[in-house]
Tab-separated table of C-alpha atoms and ligand atoms in Angstrom:
chain	number	residue	atom	x	y	z
A	4	MET	CA	23.006	-7.648	18.503
A	5	LYS	CA	21.056	-7.842	15.247
A	6	LEU	CA	17.397	-8.690	15.582
A	7	THR	CA	16.980	-11.467	13.064
A	8	LYS	CA	13.664	-13.148	13.808
A	9	VAL	CA	10.865	-10.827	12.813
A	10	ALA	CA	7.120	-11.476	12.918
A	11	VAL	CA	5.016	-9.330	10.610
A	12	THR	CA	1.275	-9.278	11.274
A	13	GLY	CA	-0.608	-8.474	8.077
A	14	GLY	CA	2.521	-9.452	6.153
A	15	ALA	CA	0.474	-10.651	3.185
A	16	GLY	CA	-1.204	-7.262	2.669
A	17	TYR	CA	-0.147	-4.433	0.357
A	18	VAL	CA	2.740	-3.081	2.440
A	19	GLY	CA	3.562	-6.507	3.873
A	20	SER	CA	3.880	-8.147	0.449
A	21	ALA	CA	6.675	-5.686	-0.358
A	22	LEU	CA	8.156	-5.590	3.153
A	23	VAL	CA	8.462	-9.339	3.732
A	24	PRO	CA	10.609	-10.091	0.623
A	25	HIS	CA	12.659	-6.968	1.381
A	26	LEU	CA	13.432	-8.233	4.886
A	27	VAL	CA	14.189	-11.743	3.615
A	28	VAL	CA	16.662	-10.329	1.075
A	29	HIS	CA	18.326	-8.422	3.923
A	30	GLY	CA	18.883	-11.609	5.891
A	31	TYR	CA	15.898	-11.616	8.233
A	32	ASP	CA	14.082	-14.747	9.283
A	33	VAL	CA	10.483	-13.631	8.766
A	34	LYS	CA	7.224	-15.062	10.049
A	35	VAL	CA	4.003	-13.753	8.531
A	36	ILE	CA	0.869	-13.898	10.675
A	37	ASP	CA	-2.139	-13.125	8.523
A	38	LEU	CA	-5.651	-14.205	7.634
A	39	PHE	CA	-4.530	-14.061	3.990
A	40	LEU	CA	-7.733	-12.231	3.062
A	41	TYR	CA	-6.095	-11.389	-0.269
A	42	GLY	CA	-4.723	-14.886	-0.775
A	43	GLU	CA	-1.289	-16.451	-0.475
A	44	LYS	CA	-0.180	-15.673	-4.020
A	45	PRO	CA	1.454	-12.317	-3.180
A	46	LEU	CA	4.084	-14.139	-1.093
A	47	GLU	CA	4.574	-17.026	-3.526
A	48	GLY	CA	8.248	-17.971	-3.727
A	49	VAL	CA	9.181	-15.844	-0.693
A	50	ARG	CA	11.209	-17.729	1.917
A	51	ALA	CA	9.130	-16.750	4.951
A	52	THR	CA	7.135	-18.789	7.463
A	53	ARG	CA	3.388	-18.398	7.034
A	54	VAL	CA	0.937	-18.658	9.891
A	55	ARG	CA	-2.718	-18.406	8.918
A	56	GLY	CA	-4.321	-16.875	11.963
A	57	ASP	CA	-6.330	-14.049	13.408
A	58	ILE	CA	-4.660	-11.357	15.506
A	59	ARG	CA	-7.772	-11.467	17.716
A	60	ASP	CA	-6.632	-14.930	18.845
A	61	GLU	CA	-4.386	-14.061	21.797
A	62	ALA	CA	-3.330	-17.666	22.379
A	63	LEU	CA	-2.060	-17.821	18.800
A	64	LEU	CA	-0.088	-14.598	19.250
A	65	GLN	CA	1.344	-15.850	22.560
A	66	ARG	CA	2.551	-18.960	20.740
A	67	GLU	CA	3.811	-17.282	17.585
A	68	PHE	CA	5.551	-14.240	19.111
A	69	ARG	CA	7.520	-16.360	21.569
A	70	GLY	CA	11.187	-16.367	20.559
A	71	MET	CA	10.746	-13.552	18.029
A	72	ASP	CA	13.244	-10.684	18.244
A	73	ALA	CA	10.883	-8.141	16.736
A	74	VAL	CA	7.264	-7.667	15.719
A	75	ILE	CA	6.023	-5.271	13.044
A	76	HIS	CA	2.268	-4.879	13.442
A	77	LEU	CA	0.532	-4.089	10.155
A	78	ALA	CA	-2.636	-6.217	10.270
A	79	CYS	CA	-5.876	-4.298	10.367
A	80	VAL	CA	-8.992	-3.272	8.511
A	81	SER	CA	-7.011	-0.724	6.640
A	82	ASN	CA	-9.217	2.019	5.259
A	83	ASP	CA	-12.227	4.119	6.198
A	84	PRO	CA	-14.872	2.506	3.946
A	85	SER	CA	-13.914	-1.042	4.969
A	86	PHE	CA	-14.023	-0.033	8.602
A	87	GLU	CA	-17.392	1.687	8.236
A	88	LEU	CA	-18.853	-1.375	6.516
A	89	ASN	CA	-18.857	-3.134	9.877
A	90	PRO	CA	-17.617	-0.830	12.658
A	91	GLU	CA	-17.898	-3.516	15.319
A	92	LEU	CA	-15.733	-5.896	13.328
A	93	GLY	CA	-13.290	-3.066	12.536
A	94	LYS	CA	-12.993	-2.165	16.203
A	95	SER	CA	-12.465	-5.807	17.189
A	96	ILE	CA	-9.467	-6.055	14.802
A	97	ASN	CA	-8.071	-2.518	14.976
A	98	TYR	CA	-8.465	-1.847	18.682
A	99	ASP	CA	-10.032	-4.431	21.010
A	100	CYS	CA	-7.336	-7.058	20.434
A	101	PHE	CA	-4.425	-4.622	20.776
A	102	PRO	CA	-3.912	-5.075	24.546
A	103	GLY	CA	-3.735	-8.853	24.005
A	104	LEU	CA	-1.234	-8.347	21.195
A	105	LEU	CA	0.909	-6.185	23.492
A	106	ARG	CA	0.694	-8.860	26.204
A	107	ALA	CA	1.973	-11.416	23.688
A	108	VAL	CA	4.840	-9.050	22.770
A	109	ARG	CA	5.716	-8.706	26.462
A	110	ASP	CA	5.330	-12.381	27.393
A	111	GLY	CA	7.159	-13.562	24.269
A	112	GLY	CA	10.297	-11.628	25.203
A	113	VAL	CA	10.123	-9.604	21.955
A	114	ARG	CA	12.818	-6.935	21.991
A	115	ARG	CA	11.439	-4.507	19.436
A	116	PHE	CA	7.897	-3.574	18.439
A	117	VAL	CA	6.890	-1.325	15.559
A	118	TYR	CA	3.286	-0.192	15.280
A	119	ALA	CA	1.881	0.933	11.917
A	120	SER	CA	-0.325	3.883	12.754
A	121	SER	CA	-1.277	6.418	10.073
A	122	SER	CA	-0.850	10.094	9.256
A	123	SER	CA	-4.651	10.206	9.010
A	124	VAL	CA	-4.651	10.577	12.826
A	125	TYR	CA	-4.043	14.302	12.268
A	126	GLY	CA	-7.384	14.894	10.531
A	127	VAL	CA	-7.796	18.385	9.046
A	128	ARG	CA	-5.245	20.802	10.411
A	129	GLU	CA	-4.927	24.543	9.962
A	130	GLU	CA	-1.182	24.718	10.512
A	131	PRO	CA	0.927	24.665	7.332
A	132	GLU	CA	2.858	21.546	8.429
A	133	VAL	CA	1.869	18.774	10.804
A	134	ARG	CA	4.657	17.332	12.896
A	135	GLU	CA	4.640	14.473	15.370
A	136	ASP	CA	3.748	16.763	18.273
A	137	SER	CA	0.883	18.487	16.411
A	138	PRO	CA	-2.547	17.870	17.947
A	139	CYS	CA	-4.439	14.947	16.459
A	140	THR	CA	-8.098	15.319	15.531
A	141	PRO	CA	-8.941	12.084	13.715
A	142	LEU	CA	-12.042	12.388	11.578
A	143	THR	CA	-13.035	8.758	11.174
A	144	ASP	CA	-13.254	5.668	13.362
A	145	TYR	CA	-10.403	4.038	11.458
A	146	SER	CA	-8.118	6.971	12.337
A	147	LYS	CA	-9.523	7.325	15.848
A	148	PHE	CA	-8.680	3.700	16.712
A	149	LYS	CA	-5.209	4.058	15.178
A	150	LEU	CA	-4.638	6.900	17.636
A	151	LEU	CA	-6.186	5.037	20.574
A	152	CYS	CA	-3.792	2.114	19.952
A	153	GLU	CA	-0.898	4.572	20.053
A	154	GLU	CA	-2.152	5.652	23.486
A	155	LEU	CA	-2.435	2.045	24.678
A	156	LEU	CA	1.128	1.453	23.520
A	157	ARG	CA	2.401	4.518	25.386
A	158	GLU	CA	0.744	3.261	28.580
A	159	ALA	CA	1.826	-0.365	28.141
A	160	ASP	CA	4.245	-2.052	30.456
A	161	LEU	CA	6.722	-3.170	27.755
A	162	GLU	CA	10.398	-3.823	28.119
A	163	ALA	CA	10.757	-3.949	24.369
A	164	THR	CA	12.038	-0.956	22.441
A	165	TRP	CA	9.028	0.364	20.559
A	166	ALA	CA	8.253	2.958	17.912
A	167	ILE	CA	5.170	4.265	16.162
A	168	ALA	CA	5.210	4.866	12.398
A	169	ARG	CA	2.672	7.310	10.971
A	170	PRO	CA	2.944	6.631	7.245
A	171	SER	CA	1.546	8.874	4.555
A	172	THR	CA	-0.560	7.264	1.837
A	173	VAL	CA	1.545	4.595	0.200
A	174	CYS	CA	1.854	4.379	-3.590
A	175	GLY	CA	3.426	2.095	-6.160
A	176	TYR	CA	3.337	-1.547	-7.161
A	177	ALA	CA	3.412	-4.415	-4.657
A	178	PRO	CA	2.614	-8.096	-5.173
A	179	ARG	CA	-0.639	-7.678	-3.208
A	180	MET	CA	-1.792	-4.630	-5.059
A	181	ARG	CA	-4.119	-2.006	-3.669
A	182	LEU	CA	-5.862	0.031	-6.310
A	183	ASP	CA	-7.906	1.951	-3.735
A	184	LEU	CA	-5.170	4.387	-2.690
A	185	VAL	CA	-5.015	7.813	-4.265
A	186	VAL	CA	-2.006	7.633	-6.640
A	187	ASN	CA	-2.731	3.999	-7.450
A	188	ILE	CA	-6.386	4.757	-8.269
A	189	LEU	CA	-5.491	7.706	-10.484
A	190	THR	CA	-2.930	5.581	-12.314
A	191	ILE	CA	-5.170	2.609	-12.988
A	192	HIS	CA	-7.957	4.897	-14.199
A	193	ALA	CA	-5.537	6.629	-16.554
A	194	LEU	CA	-4.461	3.245	-17.894
A	195	VAL	CA	-7.809	1.483	-18.174
A	196	ARG	CA	-10.349	4.264	-18.722
A	197	LYS	CA	-8.005	6.856	-20.155
A	198	ALA	CA	-9.870	9.233	-17.876
A	199	ILE	CA	-9.112	10.514	-14.389
A	200	THR	CA	-11.801	12.031	-12.187
A	201	VAL	CA	-10.590	14.199	-9.341
A	202	PHE	CA	-12.969	14.782	-6.433
A	203	GLY	CA	-12.345	18.211	-4.977
A	204	GLY	CA	-8.758	18.650	-6.012
A	205	SER	CA	-7.325	21.266	-3.713
A	206	GLN	CA	-6.881	18.914	-0.721
A	207	LEU	CA	-3.253	18.234	0.107
A	208	ARG	CA	-2.314	14.570	0.373
A	209	PRO	CA	1.004	13.255	1.689
A	210	ASN	CA	2.509	10.289	-0.153
A	211	ILE	CA	5.260	7.737	0.297
A	212	ASN	CA	6.565	5.335	-2.325
A	213	ILE	CA	6.192	1.724	-1.176
A	214	GLU	CA	9.897	1.045	-1.733
A	215	ASP	CA	10.789	3.832	0.681
A	216	MET	CA	8.103	2.656	3.085
A	217	VAL	CA	9.586	-0.831	3.401
A	218	GLU	CA	13.059	0.596	3.817
A	219	ALA	CA	11.741	2.843	6.566
A	220	TYR	CA	10.414	-0.187	8.455
A	221	ARG	CA	13.819	-1.855	8.130
A	222	VAL	CA	15.481	1.306	9.423
A	223	LEU	CA	13.196	1.088	12.471
A	224	LEU	CA	14.334	-2.511	13.001
A	225	GLU	CA	18.009	-1.685	12.705
A	226	ALA	CA	18.270	1.671	14.479
A	227	PRO	CA	20.023	1.825	17.856
A	228	PRO	CA	17.297	1.521	20.514
A	229	GLU	CA	18.027	4.918	22.059
A	230	LEU	CA	17.187	6.663	18.765
A	231	ILE	CA	13.718	5.246	18.346
A	232	ASP	CA	12.491	3.996	21.711
A	233	ARG	CA	9.024	5.357	22.558
A	234	GLN	CA	9.195	7.652	19.563
A	235	THR	CA	6.643	8.524	16.892
A	236	PHE	CA	7.719	9.216	13.322
A	237	ASN	CA	5.867	10.652	10.362
A	238	ILE	CA	6.971	8.762	7.285
A	239	GLY	CA	6.118	10.671	4.151
A	240	TYR	CA	7.702	12.402	1.206
A	241	GLU	CA	5.870	14.392	-1.447
A	242	ASN	CA	2.808	16.371	-0.330
A	243	TYR	CA	0.672	17.522	-3.245
A	244	SER	CA	-2.886	18.551	-3.953
A	245	VAL	CA	-5.013	15.838	-5.528
A	246	SER	CA	-5.227	17.934	-8.725
A	247	ARG	CA	-1.452	18.073	-8.911
A	248	LEU	CA	-1.261	14.314	-8.311
A	249	ALA	CA	-3.621	13.796	-11.243
A	250	GLU	CA	-1.351	15.887	-13.475
A	251	ILE	CA	1.744	13.996	-12.309
A	252	VAL	CA	0.007	10.695	-13.035
A	253	ARG	CA	-1.143	11.826	-16.470
A	254	ALA	CA	2.372	12.943	-17.384
A	255	ALA	CA	4.047	9.789	-15.999
A	256	VAL	CA	1.608	7.461	-17.782
A	257	GLY	CA	2.594	9.318	-20.927
A	258	ASP	CA	-0.667	8.886	-22.831
A	259	PRO	CA	-1.878	12.171	-24.354
A	260	GLN	CA	-5.423	10.799	-24.645
A	261	VAL	CA	-5.883	10.700	-20.854
A	262	THR	CA	-8.362	13.331	-19.670
A	263	VAL	CA	-8.715	14.848	-16.179
A	264	ALA	CA	-12.167	15.934	-14.917
A	265	VAL	CA	-12.903	17.617	-11.577
A	266	LYS	CA	-16.014	16.894	-9.467
A	267	PRO	CA	-17.058	18.267	-6.064
A	268	SER	CA	-16.142	16.298	-2.935
A	269	ASP	CA	-17.125	16.428	0.721
A	270	ASP	CA	-13.939	14.635	1.835
A	271	LEU	CA	-12.198	17.488	3.603
A	272	ARG	CA	-9.056	15.756	4.799
A	273	SER	CA	-6.182	18.034	3.900
A	274	TYR	CA	-2.838	18.163	5.583
A	275	HIS	CA	0.805	18.741	4.850
A	276	VAL	CA	2.876	16.218	6.762
A	277	ASN	CA	6.401	17.083	7.745
A	278	SER	CA	8.676	14.025	8.005
A	279	ASP	CA	11.969	15.784	8.749
A	280	ARG	CA	12.264	14.086	12.116
A	281	PHE	CA	12.702	10.634	10.604
A	282	ALA	CA	15.486	11.949	8.372
A	283	ARG	CA	17.130	13.929	11.158
A	284	VAL	CA	17.101	11.186	13.791
A	285	LEU	CA	17.655	8.168	11.584
A	286	GLY	CA	19.490	9.595	8.596
A	287	PHE	CA	16.965	8.158	6.187
A	288	ALA	CA	15.295	10.316	3.578
A	289	PRO	CA	12.855	8.895	1.030
A	290	ARG	CA	14.118	9.117	-2.530
A	291	ARG	CA	11.530	7.391	-4.741
A	292	THR	CA	9.053	9.763	-6.314
A	293	ILE	CA	5.387	9.577	-7.180
A	294	GLU	CA	6.461	9.304	-10.831
A	295	ASP	CA	8.488	6.190	-9.883
A	296	ALA	CA	5.398	4.734	-8.218
A	297	VAL	CA	3.241	5.441	-11.276
A	298	ARG	CA	5.833	3.886	-13.575
A	299	SER	CA	5.969	0.729	-11.413
A	300	ILE	CA	2.195	0.325	-11.774
A	301	VAL	CA	2.311	1.010	-15.521
A	302	ALA	CA	5.007	-1.681	-15.901
A	303	ALA	CA	2.989	-4.232	-13.899
A	304	TRP	CA	-0.123	-3.439	-15.945
A	305	ARG	CA	1.767	-3.852	-19.220
A	306	GLU	CA	3.033	-7.218	-17.977
A	307	GLY	CA	-0.602	-8.275	-17.471
A	308	ARG	CA	-0.342	-8.592	-13.692
A	309	PHE	CA	-3.801	-7.155	-12.952
A	310	GLN	CA	-7.004	-9.017	-13.768
A	311	ASP	CA	-10.095	-6.772	-13.959
A	312	PRO	CA	-8.271	-4.012	-12.097
A	313	LEU	CA	-11.258	-1.707	-11.647
A	314	THR	CA	-13.594	-4.275	-10.116
A	315	ASN	CA	-11.556	-7.195	-8.760
A	316	PRO	CA	-12.007	-7.391	-4.932
A	317	LEU	CA	-8.372	-8.484	-4.637
A	318	TYR	CA	-7.301	-4.896	-5.331
A	319	HIS	CA	-10.087	-3.044	-3.541
A	320	ASN	CA	-10.344	-3.569	0.217
A	321	ILE	CA	-13.963	-2.476	0.491
A	322	ARG	CA	-15.091	-5.005	-2.137
A	323	LEU	CA	-13.191	-7.845	-0.497
A	324	MET	CA	-14.477	-6.940	2.951
A	325	GLN	CA	-18.032	-6.991	1.595
A	326	GLN	CA	-17.467	-10.665	0.763
A	327	ALA	CA	-15.356	-11.754	3.723
A	328	ASP	CA	-16.880	-13.459	6.720
A	329	LEU	CA	-14.564	-12.590	9.569
A	330	GLY	CA	-16.807	-13.953	12.284
A	331	GLY	CA	-14.768	-17.141	11.983
A	332	ARG	CA	-14.468	-18.627	8.501
A	333	THR	CA	-13.097	-16.410	5.749
A	334	THR	CA	-13.645	-16.561	2.038
A	335	SER	CA	-10.074	-15.690	1.233
A	336	PRO	CA	-8.879	-16.680	-2.219
A	337	ARG	CA	-6.100	-19.217	-2.577
B	14	NAD	N1	-1.429	1.556	2.609
B	14	NAD	C1	-1.347	2.800	3.089
B	14	NAD	O1	-1.389	3.794	2.345
B	14	NAD	C2	-1.168	3.014	4.565
B	14	NAD	C3	-0.970	4.321	5.038
B	14	NAD	C4	-0.825	4.514	6.417
B	14	NAD	C5	-0.863	3.449	7.281
B	14	NAD	N2	-1.056	2.182	6.788
B	14	NAD	C6	-1.103	1.072	7.728
B	14	NAD	O2	-0.185	0.085	7.297
B	14	NAD	C7	-0.706	-1.210	7.582
B	14	NAD	C8	-0.716	-2.058	6.325
B	14	NAD	O3	-1.574	-1.456	5.347
B	14	NAD	P1	-1.864	-2.167	3.959
B	14	NAD	O4	-2.161	-1.110	2.978
B	14	NAD	O5	-0.782	-3.141	3.683
B	14	NAD	O6	-3.224	-2.940	4.302
B	14	NAD	P2	-3.821	-4.268	3.637
B	14	NAD	O7	-5.294	-4.181	3.832
B	14	NAD	O8	-3.311	-4.445	2.256
B	14	NAD	O9	-3.231	-5.437	4.521
B	14	NAD	C9	-3.763	-5.784	5.770
B	14	NAD	C10	-3.443	-7.258	6.000
B	14	NAD	O10	-3.934	-7.599	7.295
B	14	NAD	C11	-4.569	-8.855	7.206
B	14	NAD	N3	-5.579	-8.913	8.271
B	14	NAD	C12	-6.722	-8.183	8.387
B	14	NAD	N4	-7.384	-8.528	9.509
B	14	NAD	C13	-6.625	-9.499	10.112
B	14	NAD	C14	-6.783	-10.239	11.306
B	14	NAD	N5	-7.846	-10.073	12.093
B	14	NAD	N6	-5.832	-11.130	11.629
B	14	NAD	C15	-4.753	-11.319	10.823
B	14	NAD	N7	-4.556	-10.653	9.680
B	14	NAD	C16	-5.493	-9.746	9.332
B	14	NAD	C17	-5.175	-8.904	5.812
B	14	NAD	O11	-5.364	-10.256	5.398
B	14	NAD	C18	-4.113	-8.190	4.992
B	14	NAD	O12	-3.183	-9.118	4.476
B	14	NAD	C19	-2.082	-0.994	8.179
B	14	NAD	O13	-1.967	-1.020	9.581
B	14	NAD	C20	-2.460	0.397	7.716
B	14	NAD	O14	-3.359	1.024	8.592
B	14	NAD	C21	-1.196	1.945	5.448
């Protein structure tokens, strides 16, 4: 039986703002549970139920998950710098509340649960390709707590079918735009400053176009339970060095004036993620390229969809988190 009622935590974030309309178009009845830290505008005109709430509020999750067929859990403090800004707050959102969230999944009779982990759980690996069974050596607290939630999920007493997604870095335009992710940063710098600065350059970074990412989540909703239950999937496509990404961006932006400069970096993360398993088990292979992602951002920029793209906290998680007061009240924009 099709799972039609889907709750998406963090559904107003970057991935969520593309995923929620995608699910609605495919006939799902979607409920977004979010603090709307980046405002409600990204979901304007989308026929989904909105619940303004904190995933640390277990009573709210108990109430809102009840009667849902599926939950996709995206909400979190979603990058290293934002997490490090206030590690205690980050841990409270990314880890401490996870057992309560799983209890609400169990008690609500939810039949499918998808957890958004991250390919950053692998850290720096020597092997040429990291697969789902490769050892994980997360380098930061953000990645460490992603992995610890995976472990909690594996130990949980859940009847629901569940799966863990380990996405690569997502790229491309979404209504709630993030301009703090590698391809997106390079693109906006090429457009606004006509100059790209690459830090390091040789590190390999795995990428996934946001349109493929949202389709992958839908595939996880629709797959027969026996194919995905208790499984972990890398979800990535093109793995390139940061220098190569810069060249791809420069070419796709198509402005000969754009320059590329290289500076030293101490960010050592470098890994080549292999996502064959997702294609093999589920018959889904990503098909949108990094060039497609760059072009989607260029088009949005030309349409005037970004205001002060280099400094606006709406597009840069660390800047917004510096302003937000998540002790209770939030300063989220309307
Ligand atoms: N974007 C990527 O490249 C990427 C890569 C790998 C994994 N992921 C994972 O995918 C998920 C979505 O990432 P994103 O880029 O859309 O992040 P995002 O920061 O754009 O969105 C996160 C959303 O969660 C909400 N949120 C934060 N704390 C909350 C709380 N306590 N209660 C309720 N809502 C809260 C925010 O308001 C925001 O709408 C995250 O779990 C992230 O770790 C993202």
